[in-house]
GROMACS .gro file of C-alpha atoms in nm:
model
  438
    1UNK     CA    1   0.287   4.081  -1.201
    2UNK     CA    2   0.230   4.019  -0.849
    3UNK     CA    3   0.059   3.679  -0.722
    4UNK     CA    4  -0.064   3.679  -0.356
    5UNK     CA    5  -0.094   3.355  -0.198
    6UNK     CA    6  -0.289   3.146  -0.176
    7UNK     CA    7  -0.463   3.186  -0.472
    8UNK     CA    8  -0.737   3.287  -0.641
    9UNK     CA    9  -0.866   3.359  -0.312
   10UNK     CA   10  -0.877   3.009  -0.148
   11UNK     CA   11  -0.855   2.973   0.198
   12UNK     CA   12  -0.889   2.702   0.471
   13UNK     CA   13  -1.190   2.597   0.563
   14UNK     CA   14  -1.208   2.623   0.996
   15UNK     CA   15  -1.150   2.287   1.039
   16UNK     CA   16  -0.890   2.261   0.771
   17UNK     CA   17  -0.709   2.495   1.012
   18UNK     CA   18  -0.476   2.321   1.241
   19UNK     CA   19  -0.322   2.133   0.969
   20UNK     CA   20  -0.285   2.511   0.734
   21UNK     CA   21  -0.116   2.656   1.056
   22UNK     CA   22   0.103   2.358   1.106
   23UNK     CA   23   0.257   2.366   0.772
   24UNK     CA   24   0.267   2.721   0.720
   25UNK     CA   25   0.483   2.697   1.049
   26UNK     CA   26   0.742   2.492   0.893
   27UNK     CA   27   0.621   2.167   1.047
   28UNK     CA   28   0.822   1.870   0.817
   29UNK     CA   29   0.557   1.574   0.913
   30UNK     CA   30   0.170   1.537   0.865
   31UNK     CA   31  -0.067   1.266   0.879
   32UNK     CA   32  -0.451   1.394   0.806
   33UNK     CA   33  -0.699   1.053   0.777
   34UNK     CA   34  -0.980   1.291   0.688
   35UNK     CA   35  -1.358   1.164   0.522
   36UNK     CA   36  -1.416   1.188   0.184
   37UNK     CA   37  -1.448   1.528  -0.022
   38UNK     CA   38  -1.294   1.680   0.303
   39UNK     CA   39  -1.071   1.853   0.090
   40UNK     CA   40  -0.753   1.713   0.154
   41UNK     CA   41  -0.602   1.749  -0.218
   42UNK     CA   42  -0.699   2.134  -0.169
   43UNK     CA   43  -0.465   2.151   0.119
   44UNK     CA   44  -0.209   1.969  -0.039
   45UNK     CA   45  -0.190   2.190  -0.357
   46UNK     CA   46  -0.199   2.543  -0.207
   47UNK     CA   47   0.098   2.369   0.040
   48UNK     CA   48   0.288   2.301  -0.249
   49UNK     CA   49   0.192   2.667  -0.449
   50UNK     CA   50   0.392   2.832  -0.098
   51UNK     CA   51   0.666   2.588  -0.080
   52UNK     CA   52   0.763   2.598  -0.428
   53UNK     CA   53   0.813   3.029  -0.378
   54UNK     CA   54   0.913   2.957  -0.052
   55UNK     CA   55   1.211   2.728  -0.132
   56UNK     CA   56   1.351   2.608  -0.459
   57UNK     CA   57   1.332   2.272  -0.534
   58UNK     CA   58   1.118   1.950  -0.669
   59UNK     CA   59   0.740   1.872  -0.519
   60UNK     CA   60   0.556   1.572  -0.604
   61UNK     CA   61   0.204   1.448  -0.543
   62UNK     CA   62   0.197   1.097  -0.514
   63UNK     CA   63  -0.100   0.902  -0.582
   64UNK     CA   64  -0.138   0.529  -0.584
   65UNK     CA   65  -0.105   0.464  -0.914
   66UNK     CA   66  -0.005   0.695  -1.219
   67UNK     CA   67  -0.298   0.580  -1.496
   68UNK     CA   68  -0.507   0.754  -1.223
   69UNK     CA   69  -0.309   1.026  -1.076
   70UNK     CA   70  -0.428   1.266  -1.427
   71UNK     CA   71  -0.790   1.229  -1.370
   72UNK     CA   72  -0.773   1.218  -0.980
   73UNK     CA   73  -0.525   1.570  -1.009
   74UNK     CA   74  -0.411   1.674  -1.322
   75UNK     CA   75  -0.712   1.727  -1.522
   76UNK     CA   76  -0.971   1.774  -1.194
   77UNK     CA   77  -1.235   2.012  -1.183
   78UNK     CA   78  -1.376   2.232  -0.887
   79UNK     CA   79  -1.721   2.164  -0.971
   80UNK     CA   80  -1.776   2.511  -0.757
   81UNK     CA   81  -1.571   2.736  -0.955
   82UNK     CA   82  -1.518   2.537  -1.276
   83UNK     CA   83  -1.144   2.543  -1.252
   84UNK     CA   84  -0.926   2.249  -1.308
   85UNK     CA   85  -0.753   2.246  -0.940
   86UNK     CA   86  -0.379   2.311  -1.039
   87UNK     CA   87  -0.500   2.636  -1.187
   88UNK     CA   88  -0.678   2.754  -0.864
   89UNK     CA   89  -0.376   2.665  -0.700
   90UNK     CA   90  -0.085   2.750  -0.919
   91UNK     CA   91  -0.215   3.022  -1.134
   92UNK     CA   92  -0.038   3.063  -1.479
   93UNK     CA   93   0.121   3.385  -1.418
   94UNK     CA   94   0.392   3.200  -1.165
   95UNK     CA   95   0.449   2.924  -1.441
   96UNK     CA   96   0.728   2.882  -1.680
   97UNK     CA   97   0.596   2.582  -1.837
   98UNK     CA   98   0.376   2.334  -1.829
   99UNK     CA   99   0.414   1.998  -1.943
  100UNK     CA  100   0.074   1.861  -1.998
  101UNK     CA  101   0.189   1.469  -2.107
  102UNK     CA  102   0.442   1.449  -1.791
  103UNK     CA  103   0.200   1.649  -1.592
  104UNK     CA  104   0.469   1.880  -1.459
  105UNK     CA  105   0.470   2.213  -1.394
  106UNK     CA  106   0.791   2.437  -1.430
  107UNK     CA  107   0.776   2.765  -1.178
  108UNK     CA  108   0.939   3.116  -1.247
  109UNK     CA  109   1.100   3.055  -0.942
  110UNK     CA  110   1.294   2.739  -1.022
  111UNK     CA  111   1.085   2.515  -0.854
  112UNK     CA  112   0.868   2.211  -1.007
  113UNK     CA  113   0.555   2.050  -0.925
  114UNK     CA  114   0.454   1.708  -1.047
  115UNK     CA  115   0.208   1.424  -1.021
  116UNK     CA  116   0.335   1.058  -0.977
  117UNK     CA  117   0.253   0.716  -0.902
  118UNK     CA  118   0.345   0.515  -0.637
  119UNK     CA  119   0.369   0.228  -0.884
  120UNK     CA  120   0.684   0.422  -1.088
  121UNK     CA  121   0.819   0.564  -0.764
  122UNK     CA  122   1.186   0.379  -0.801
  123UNK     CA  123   1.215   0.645  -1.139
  124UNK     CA  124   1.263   0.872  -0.922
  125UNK     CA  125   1.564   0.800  -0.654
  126UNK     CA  126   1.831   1.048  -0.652
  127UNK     CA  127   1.589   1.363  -0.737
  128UNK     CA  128   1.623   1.655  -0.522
  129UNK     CA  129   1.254   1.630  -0.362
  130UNK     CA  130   1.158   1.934  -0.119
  131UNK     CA  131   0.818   1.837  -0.063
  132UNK     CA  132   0.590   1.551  -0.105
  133UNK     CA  133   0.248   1.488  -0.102
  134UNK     CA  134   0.082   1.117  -0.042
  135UNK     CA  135  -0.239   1.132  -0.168
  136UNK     CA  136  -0.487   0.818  -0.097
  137UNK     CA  137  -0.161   0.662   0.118
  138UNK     CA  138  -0.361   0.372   0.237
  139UNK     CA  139  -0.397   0.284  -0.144
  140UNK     CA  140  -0.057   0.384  -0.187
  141UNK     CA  141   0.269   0.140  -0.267
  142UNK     CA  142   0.418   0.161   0.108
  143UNK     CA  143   0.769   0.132  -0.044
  144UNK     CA  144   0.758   0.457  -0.182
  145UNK     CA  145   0.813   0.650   0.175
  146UNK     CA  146   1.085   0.411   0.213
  147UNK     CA  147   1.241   0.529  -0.086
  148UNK     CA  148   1.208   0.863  -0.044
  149UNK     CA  149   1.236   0.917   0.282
  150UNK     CA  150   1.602   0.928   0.282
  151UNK     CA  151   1.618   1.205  -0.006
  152UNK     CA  152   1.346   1.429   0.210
  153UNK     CA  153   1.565   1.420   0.533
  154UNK     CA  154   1.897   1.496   0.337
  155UNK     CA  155   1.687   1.808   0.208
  156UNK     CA  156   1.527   1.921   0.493
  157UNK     CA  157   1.207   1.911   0.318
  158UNK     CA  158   0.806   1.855   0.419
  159UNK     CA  159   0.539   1.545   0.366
  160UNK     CA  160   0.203   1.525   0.369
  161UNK     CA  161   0.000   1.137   0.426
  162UNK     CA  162  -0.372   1.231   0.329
  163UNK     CA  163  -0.615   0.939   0.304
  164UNK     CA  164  -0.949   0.780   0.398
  165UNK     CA  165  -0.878   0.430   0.576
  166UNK     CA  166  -0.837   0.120   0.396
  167UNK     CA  167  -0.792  -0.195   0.682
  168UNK     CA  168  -0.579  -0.219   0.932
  169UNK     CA  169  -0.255  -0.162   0.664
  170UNK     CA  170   0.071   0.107   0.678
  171UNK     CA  171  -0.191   0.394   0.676
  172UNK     CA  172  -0.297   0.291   1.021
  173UNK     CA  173   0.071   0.234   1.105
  174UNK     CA  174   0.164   0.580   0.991
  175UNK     CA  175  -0.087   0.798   1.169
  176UNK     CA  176  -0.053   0.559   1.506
  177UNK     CA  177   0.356   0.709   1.433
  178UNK     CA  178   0.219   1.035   1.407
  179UNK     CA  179   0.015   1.034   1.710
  180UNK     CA  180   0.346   0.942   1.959
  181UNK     CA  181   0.584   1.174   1.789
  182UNK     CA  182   0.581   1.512   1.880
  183UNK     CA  183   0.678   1.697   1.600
  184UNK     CA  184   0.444   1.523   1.351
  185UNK     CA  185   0.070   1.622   1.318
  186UNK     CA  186  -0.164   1.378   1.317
  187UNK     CA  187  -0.521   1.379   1.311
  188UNK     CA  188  -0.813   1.210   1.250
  189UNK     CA  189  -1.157   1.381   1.133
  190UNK     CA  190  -1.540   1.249   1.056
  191UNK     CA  191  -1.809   1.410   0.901
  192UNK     CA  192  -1.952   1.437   1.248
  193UNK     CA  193  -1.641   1.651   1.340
  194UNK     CA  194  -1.615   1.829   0.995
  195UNK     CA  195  -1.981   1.883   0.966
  196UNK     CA  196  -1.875   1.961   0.595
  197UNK     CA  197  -2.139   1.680   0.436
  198UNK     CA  198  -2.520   1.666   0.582
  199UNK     CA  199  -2.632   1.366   0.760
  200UNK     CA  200  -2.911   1.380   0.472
  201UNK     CA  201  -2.644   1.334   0.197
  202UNK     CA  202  -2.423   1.076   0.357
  203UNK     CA  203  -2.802   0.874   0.402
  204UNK     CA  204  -2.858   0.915   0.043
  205UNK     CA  205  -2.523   0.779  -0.075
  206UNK     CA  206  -2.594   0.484   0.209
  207UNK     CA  207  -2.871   0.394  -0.026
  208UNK     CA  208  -2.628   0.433  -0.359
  209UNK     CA  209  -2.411   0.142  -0.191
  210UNK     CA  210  -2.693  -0.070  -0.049
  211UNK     CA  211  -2.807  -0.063  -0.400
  212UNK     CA  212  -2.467  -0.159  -0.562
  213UNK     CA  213  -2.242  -0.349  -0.283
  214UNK     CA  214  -2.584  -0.498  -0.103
  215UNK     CA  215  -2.639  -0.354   0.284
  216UNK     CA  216  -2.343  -0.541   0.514
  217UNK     CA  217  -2.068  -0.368   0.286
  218UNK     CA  218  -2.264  -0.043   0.181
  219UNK     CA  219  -2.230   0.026   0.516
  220UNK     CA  220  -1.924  -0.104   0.550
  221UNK     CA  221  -1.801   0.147   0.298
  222UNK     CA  222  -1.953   0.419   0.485
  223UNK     CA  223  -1.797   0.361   0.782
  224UNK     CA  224  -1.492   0.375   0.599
  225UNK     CA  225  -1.532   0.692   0.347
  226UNK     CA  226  -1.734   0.907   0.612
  227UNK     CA  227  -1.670   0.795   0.952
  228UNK     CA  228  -1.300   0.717   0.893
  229UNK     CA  229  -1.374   0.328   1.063
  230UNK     CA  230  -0.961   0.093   1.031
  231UNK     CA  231  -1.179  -0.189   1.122
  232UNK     CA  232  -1.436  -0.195   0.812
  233UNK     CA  233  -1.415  -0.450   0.534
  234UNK     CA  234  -1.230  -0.384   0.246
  235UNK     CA  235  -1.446  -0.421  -0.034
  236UNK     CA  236  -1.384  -0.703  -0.243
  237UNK     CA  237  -1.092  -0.874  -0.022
  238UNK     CA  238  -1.032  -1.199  -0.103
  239UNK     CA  239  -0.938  -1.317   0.274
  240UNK     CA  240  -0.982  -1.005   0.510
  241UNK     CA  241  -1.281  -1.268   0.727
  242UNK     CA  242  -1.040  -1.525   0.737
  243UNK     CA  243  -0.695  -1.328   0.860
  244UNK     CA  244  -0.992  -1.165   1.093
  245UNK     CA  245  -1.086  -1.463   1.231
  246UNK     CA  246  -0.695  -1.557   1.293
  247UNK     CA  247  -0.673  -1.225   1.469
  248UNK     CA  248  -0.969  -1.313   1.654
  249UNK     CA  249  -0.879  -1.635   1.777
  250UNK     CA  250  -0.536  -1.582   1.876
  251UNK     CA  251  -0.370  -1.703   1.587
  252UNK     CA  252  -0.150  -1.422   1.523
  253UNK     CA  253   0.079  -1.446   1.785
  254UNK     CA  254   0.467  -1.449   1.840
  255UNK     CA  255   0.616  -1.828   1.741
  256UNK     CA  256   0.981  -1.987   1.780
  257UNK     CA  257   1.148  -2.142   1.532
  258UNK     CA  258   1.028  -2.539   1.649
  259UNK     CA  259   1.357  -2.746   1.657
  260UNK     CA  260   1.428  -2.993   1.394
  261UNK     CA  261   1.154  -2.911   1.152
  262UNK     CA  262   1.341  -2.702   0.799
  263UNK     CA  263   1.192  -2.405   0.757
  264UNK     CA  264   1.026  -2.399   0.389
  265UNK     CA  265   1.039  -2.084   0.197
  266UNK     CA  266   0.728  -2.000  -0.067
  267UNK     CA  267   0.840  -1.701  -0.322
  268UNK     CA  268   0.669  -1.451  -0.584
  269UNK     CA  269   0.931  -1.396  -0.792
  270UNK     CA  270   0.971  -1.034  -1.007
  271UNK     CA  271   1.180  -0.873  -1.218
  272UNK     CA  272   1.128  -0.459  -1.194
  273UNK     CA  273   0.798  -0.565  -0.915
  274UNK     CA  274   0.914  -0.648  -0.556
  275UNK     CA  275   0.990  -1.011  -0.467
  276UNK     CA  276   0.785  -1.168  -0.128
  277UNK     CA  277   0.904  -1.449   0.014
  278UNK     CA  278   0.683  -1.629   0.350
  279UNK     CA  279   0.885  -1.828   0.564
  280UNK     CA  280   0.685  -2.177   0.721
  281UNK     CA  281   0.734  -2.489   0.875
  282UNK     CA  282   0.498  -2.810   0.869
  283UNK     CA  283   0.465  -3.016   1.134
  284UNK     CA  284   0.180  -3.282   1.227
  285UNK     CA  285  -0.133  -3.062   1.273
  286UNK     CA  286   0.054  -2.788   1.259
  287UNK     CA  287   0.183  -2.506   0.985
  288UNK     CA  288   0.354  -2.190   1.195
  289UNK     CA  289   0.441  -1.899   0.924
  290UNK     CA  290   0.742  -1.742   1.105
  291UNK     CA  291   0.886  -1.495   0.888
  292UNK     CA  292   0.779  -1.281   0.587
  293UNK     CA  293   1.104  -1.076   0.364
  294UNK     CA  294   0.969  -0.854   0.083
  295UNK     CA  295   1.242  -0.646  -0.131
  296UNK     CA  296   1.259  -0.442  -0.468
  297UNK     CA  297   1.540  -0.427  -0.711
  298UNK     CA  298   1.725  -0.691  -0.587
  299UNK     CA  299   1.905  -1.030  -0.701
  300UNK     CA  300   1.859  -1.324  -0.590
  301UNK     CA  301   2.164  -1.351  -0.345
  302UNK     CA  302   2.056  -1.021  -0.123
  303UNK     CA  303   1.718  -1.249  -0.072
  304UNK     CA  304   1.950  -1.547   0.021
  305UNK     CA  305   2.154  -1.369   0.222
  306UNK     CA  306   1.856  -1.227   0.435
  307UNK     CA  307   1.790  -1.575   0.461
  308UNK     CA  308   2.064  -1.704   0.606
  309UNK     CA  309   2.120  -1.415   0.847
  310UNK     CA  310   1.804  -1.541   0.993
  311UNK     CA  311   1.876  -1.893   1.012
  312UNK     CA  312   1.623  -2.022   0.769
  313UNK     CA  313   1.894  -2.177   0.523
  314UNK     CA  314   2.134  -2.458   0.581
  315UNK     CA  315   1.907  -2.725   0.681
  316UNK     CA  316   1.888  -2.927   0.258
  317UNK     CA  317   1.496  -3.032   0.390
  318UNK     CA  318   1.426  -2.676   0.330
  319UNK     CA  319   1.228  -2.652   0.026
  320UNK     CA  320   1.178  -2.265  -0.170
  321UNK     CA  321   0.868  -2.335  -0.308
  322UNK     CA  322   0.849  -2.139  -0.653
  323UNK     CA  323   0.608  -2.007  -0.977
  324UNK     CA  324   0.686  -2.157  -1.334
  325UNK     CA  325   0.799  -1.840  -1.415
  326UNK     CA  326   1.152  -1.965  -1.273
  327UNK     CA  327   1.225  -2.196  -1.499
  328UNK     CA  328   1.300  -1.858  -1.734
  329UNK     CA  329   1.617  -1.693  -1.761
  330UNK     CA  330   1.790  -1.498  -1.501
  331UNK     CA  331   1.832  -1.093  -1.657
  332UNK     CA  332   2.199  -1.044  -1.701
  333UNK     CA  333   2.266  -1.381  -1.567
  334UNK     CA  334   2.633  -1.566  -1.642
  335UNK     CA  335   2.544  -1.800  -1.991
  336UNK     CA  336   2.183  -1.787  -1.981
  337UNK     CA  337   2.082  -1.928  -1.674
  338UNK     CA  338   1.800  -1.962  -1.567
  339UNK     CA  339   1.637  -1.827  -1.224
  340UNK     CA  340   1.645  -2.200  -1.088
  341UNK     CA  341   2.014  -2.277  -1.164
  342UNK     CA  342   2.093  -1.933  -0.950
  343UNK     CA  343   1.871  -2.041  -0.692
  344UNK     CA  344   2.102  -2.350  -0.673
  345UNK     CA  345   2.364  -2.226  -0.695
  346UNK     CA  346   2.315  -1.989  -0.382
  347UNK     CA  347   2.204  -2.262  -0.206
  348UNK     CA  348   1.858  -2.299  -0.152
  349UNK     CA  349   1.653  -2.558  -0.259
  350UNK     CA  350   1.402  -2.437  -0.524
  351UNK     CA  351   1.069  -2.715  -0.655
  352UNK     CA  352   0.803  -2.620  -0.888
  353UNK     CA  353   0.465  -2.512  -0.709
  354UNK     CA  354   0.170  -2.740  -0.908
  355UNK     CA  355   0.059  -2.540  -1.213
  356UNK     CA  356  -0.254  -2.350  -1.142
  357UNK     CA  357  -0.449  -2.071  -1.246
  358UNK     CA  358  -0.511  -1.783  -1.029
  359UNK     CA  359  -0.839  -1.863  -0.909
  360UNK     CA  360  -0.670  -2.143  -0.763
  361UNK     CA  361  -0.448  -1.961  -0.570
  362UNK     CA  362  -0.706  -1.758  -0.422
  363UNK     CA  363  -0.909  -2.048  -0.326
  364UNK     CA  364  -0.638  -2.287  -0.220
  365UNK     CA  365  -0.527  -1.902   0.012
  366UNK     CA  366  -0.926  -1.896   0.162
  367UNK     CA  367  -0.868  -2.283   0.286
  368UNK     CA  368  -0.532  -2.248   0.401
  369UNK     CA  369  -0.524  -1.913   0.642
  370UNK     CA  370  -0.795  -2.109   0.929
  371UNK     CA  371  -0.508  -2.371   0.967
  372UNK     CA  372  -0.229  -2.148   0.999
  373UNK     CA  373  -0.045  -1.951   1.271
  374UNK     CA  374   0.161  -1.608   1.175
  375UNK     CA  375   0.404  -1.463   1.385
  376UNK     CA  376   0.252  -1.112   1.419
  377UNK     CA  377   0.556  -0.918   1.381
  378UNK     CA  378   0.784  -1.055   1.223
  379UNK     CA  379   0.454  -1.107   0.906
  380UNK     CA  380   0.325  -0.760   0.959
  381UNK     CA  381   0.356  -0.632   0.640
  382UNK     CA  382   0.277  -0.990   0.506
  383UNK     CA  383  -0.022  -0.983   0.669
  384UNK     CA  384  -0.111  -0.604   0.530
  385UNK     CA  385  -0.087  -0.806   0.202
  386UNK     CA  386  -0.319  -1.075   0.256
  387UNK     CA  387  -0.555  -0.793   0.401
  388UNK     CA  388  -0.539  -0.570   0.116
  389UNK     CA  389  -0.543  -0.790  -0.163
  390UNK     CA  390  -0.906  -0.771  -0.363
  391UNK     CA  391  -1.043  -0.793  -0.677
  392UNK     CA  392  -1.052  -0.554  -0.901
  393UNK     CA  393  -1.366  -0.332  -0.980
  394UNK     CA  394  -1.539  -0.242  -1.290
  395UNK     CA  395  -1.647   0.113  -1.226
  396UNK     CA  396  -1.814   0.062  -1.587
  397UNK     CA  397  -2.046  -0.239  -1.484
  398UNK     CA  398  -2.030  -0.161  -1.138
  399UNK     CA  399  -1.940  -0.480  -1.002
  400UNK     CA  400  -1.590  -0.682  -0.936
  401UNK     CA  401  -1.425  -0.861  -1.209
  402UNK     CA  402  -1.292  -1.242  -1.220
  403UNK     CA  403  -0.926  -1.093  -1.170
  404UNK     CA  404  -0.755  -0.938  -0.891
  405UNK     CA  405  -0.633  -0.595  -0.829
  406UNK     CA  406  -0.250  -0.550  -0.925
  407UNK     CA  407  -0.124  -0.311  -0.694
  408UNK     CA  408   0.166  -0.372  -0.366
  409UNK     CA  409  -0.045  -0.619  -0.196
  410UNK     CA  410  -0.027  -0.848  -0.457
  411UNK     CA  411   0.354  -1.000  -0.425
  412UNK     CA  412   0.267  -1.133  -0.101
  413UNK     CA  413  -0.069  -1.273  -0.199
  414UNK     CA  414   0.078  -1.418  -0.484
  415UNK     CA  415   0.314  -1.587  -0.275
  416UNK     CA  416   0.085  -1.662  -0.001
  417UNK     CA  417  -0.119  -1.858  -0.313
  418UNK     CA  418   0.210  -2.068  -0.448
  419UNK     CA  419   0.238  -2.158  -0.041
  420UNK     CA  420  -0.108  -2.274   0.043
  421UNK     CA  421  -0.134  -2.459  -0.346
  422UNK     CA  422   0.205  -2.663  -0.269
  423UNK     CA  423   0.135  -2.754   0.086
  424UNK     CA  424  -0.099  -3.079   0.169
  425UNK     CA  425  -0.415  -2.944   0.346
  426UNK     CA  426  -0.561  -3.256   0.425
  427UNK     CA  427  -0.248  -3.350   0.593
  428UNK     CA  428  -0.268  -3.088   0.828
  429UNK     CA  429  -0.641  -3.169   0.906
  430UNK     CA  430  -0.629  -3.489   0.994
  431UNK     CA  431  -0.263  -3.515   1.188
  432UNK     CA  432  -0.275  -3.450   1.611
  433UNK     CA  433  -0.199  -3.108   1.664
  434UNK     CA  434   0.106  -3.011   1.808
  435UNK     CA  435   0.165  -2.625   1.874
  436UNK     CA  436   0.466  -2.392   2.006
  437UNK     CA  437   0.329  -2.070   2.043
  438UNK     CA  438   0.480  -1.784   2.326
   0.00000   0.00000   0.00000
């Protein structure tokens, strides 16, 4: 039987047009920061439906996390037609299988189509990918592209960023990329240019937020969702105002290293999650964050190593500030030892950051970041982190809970929080300021 596509009759909507064209083309690189319900996902799947018949291989779609990637994709509904989405798109006829727990689909033609989470992306390193699709990127676990990136190249293959913004984080970064290379698409759409949503319904759900987030970040969160804003507060971030204000006031800036001061070193430590470590020194009046090295899947000595390649080890007044959590043992370490002893033995200088509960953290964080310069550059993605990190919401009670979101900002905050909970704030208040800034 004989399946034309795309199909079930689906086609691109006018404005949805340039982007269609562009991949249909053969064009390997696209960045779409589109509104909400713009239809971005729709895109994405009929994309995959031709490249899957087009060329055999592996397609994913990515979203951020995979506990929501099966009611986000797998099991959605086109509330026009009634259809879950992968069935307008791939229609059964073209399927071999379909493997409803690993939400995979298995094509006549050899190819497969899957939903993942940017949270489990490091499963899948050294799979043939052809095609990729990163759904909600600005929500999405940067490190993923990373990862994959390499795998795409080596197969000549396509991918697709589609998102709404989320702050000033590696979404921004990715379609400012897009906009100065040539053979990426990039491009940036509003309901104003879409014209897909009334002004009357936008209004309406303006109300909806007002009544739930209160008016500064209802509309705040309209900016973002419908008008596409980088600048609008994330909701529930627990220090966007204050790394803000830092921008603001010229506190992110570019430092050097100050002479004869160690440069301290404040570390979340993980096991299978990433590892963040912020690089600092302390002076009188002064606290310059110079540095900021984040890494997954690594030991101990590729962290110290990146260390001393950058001249941050060697002086013994260094301190690596460090969770309880390293006092356990070291995975496949050499007689049980624990993450401390290796730390030693490497030769850096770990001390206990004063137990604390999280809420500390986060408050000690809040006080901290109006004291503080960052190197801009060298703490970008550091920064990203502090940005993005939020607490999580209850879309059952409709407000934000006690805790904090888990998702790749929080390694950084985390070790942003065992920083500004060892160092001695009133310290740095009262002493004369002395500052080194370019």
């Amino acid at each position: 039987m004989r399946v034309r596509l795309p199909a079930n009759d689906w086609r691109p909507r006018p404005y949805q047009m340039p982007i269609w064209q562009y991949l249909q083309g053969g064009g390997k690189r696209a960045c779409a920061i589109w509104h909400r319900r713009a239809g971005k996902d729709d895109i994405a799947l009929h994309q995959a439906a031709i490249s899957a018949h087009q060329n055999v291989g592996n397609i994913f779609h990515c979203l951020p996390e995979y506990a929501q990637a099966r009611k986000a994709i797998w099991n959605a509904v086109n509330s026009h037609t009634g259809m879950r989405r992968i069935d307008e798109a791939f229609p059964h006829e073209l399927r071999a299988s379909t493997n409803e727990q690993e939400m995979l689909i298995r094509f006549k033609s050899g190819s497969t189509w899957q939903v993942i989470g940017s949270d489990n992306f490091k499963n899948l390193v050294g799979t043939a990918v052809n095609g990729i699709v990163f759904s909600e990127w600005a929500k999405a676990h940067p490190g993923a592209w990373a990862y994959l990136a390499p795998i795409l190249v080596e197969n000549k293959g396509w991918a697709l960023f589609i998102t709404t913004p989320e702050g000033m984080n590696h979404a921004k970064q990715t379609y400012e990329l897009a906009k100065k290379d040539p053979s990426w698409f990039a491009e940036l759409l509003t309901v104003d240019d879409t014209m897909a949503i009334p002004s009357e319904a936008v209004e309406q759900q303006r109300i909806e937020y007002h009544a739930i987030f209160g008016e500064d970040q209802g509309d705040a969160l309209i900016q973002q969702e419908f008008y596409c804003s980088w600048s609008a507060a994330i909701l529930g971030a627990y220090w966007g105002k204050q790394i803000e204000a830092a921008e603001r006031e010229g506190r992110l800036c570019e430092l050097d290293i100050i002479p004869h001061y160690p440069v301290n070193r404040a570390w979340d430590i993980g096991i299978d999650d990433p590892m963040a470590i912020w690089c600092f020194q302390v002076g009188p009046g002064w606290l310059h964050v110079i540095d900021y090295i984040e890494g997954s899947g690594y030991g101990f000595d590729w962290y110290a190593e990146q260390l001393r390649d950058r001249g941050y080890l060697g002086d013994k007044r260094g301190i690596d500030y460090v969770p309880h959590d390293a006092k356990q043992r070291e995975p496949g370490a050499a007689e049980g030892r624990t993450r401390i002893q290796t730390m030693f033995l490497l030769g850096l200088n770990p001390q206990l950051v004063p137990d604390h509960k999280p809420i500390d953290r986060i408050n000690a964080g809040r006080r901290l970041i109006p004291r503080v310069h960052f190197d801009e550059g060298k703490c970008a993605r550091g920064l990203d982190c502090l940005r993005n990190y939020k607490a999580e919401w209850d879309p059952i009670g409709r407000t934000f809970r006690k805790t904090a979101a888990h998702n790749w900002a929080s390694h950084g905050a985390d070790s942003w929080g065992h920083l500004s909970v060892a160092v001695d704030i009133p310290k740095i208040l009262t002493a004369p300021k002395k500052l080194q800034t370019k």
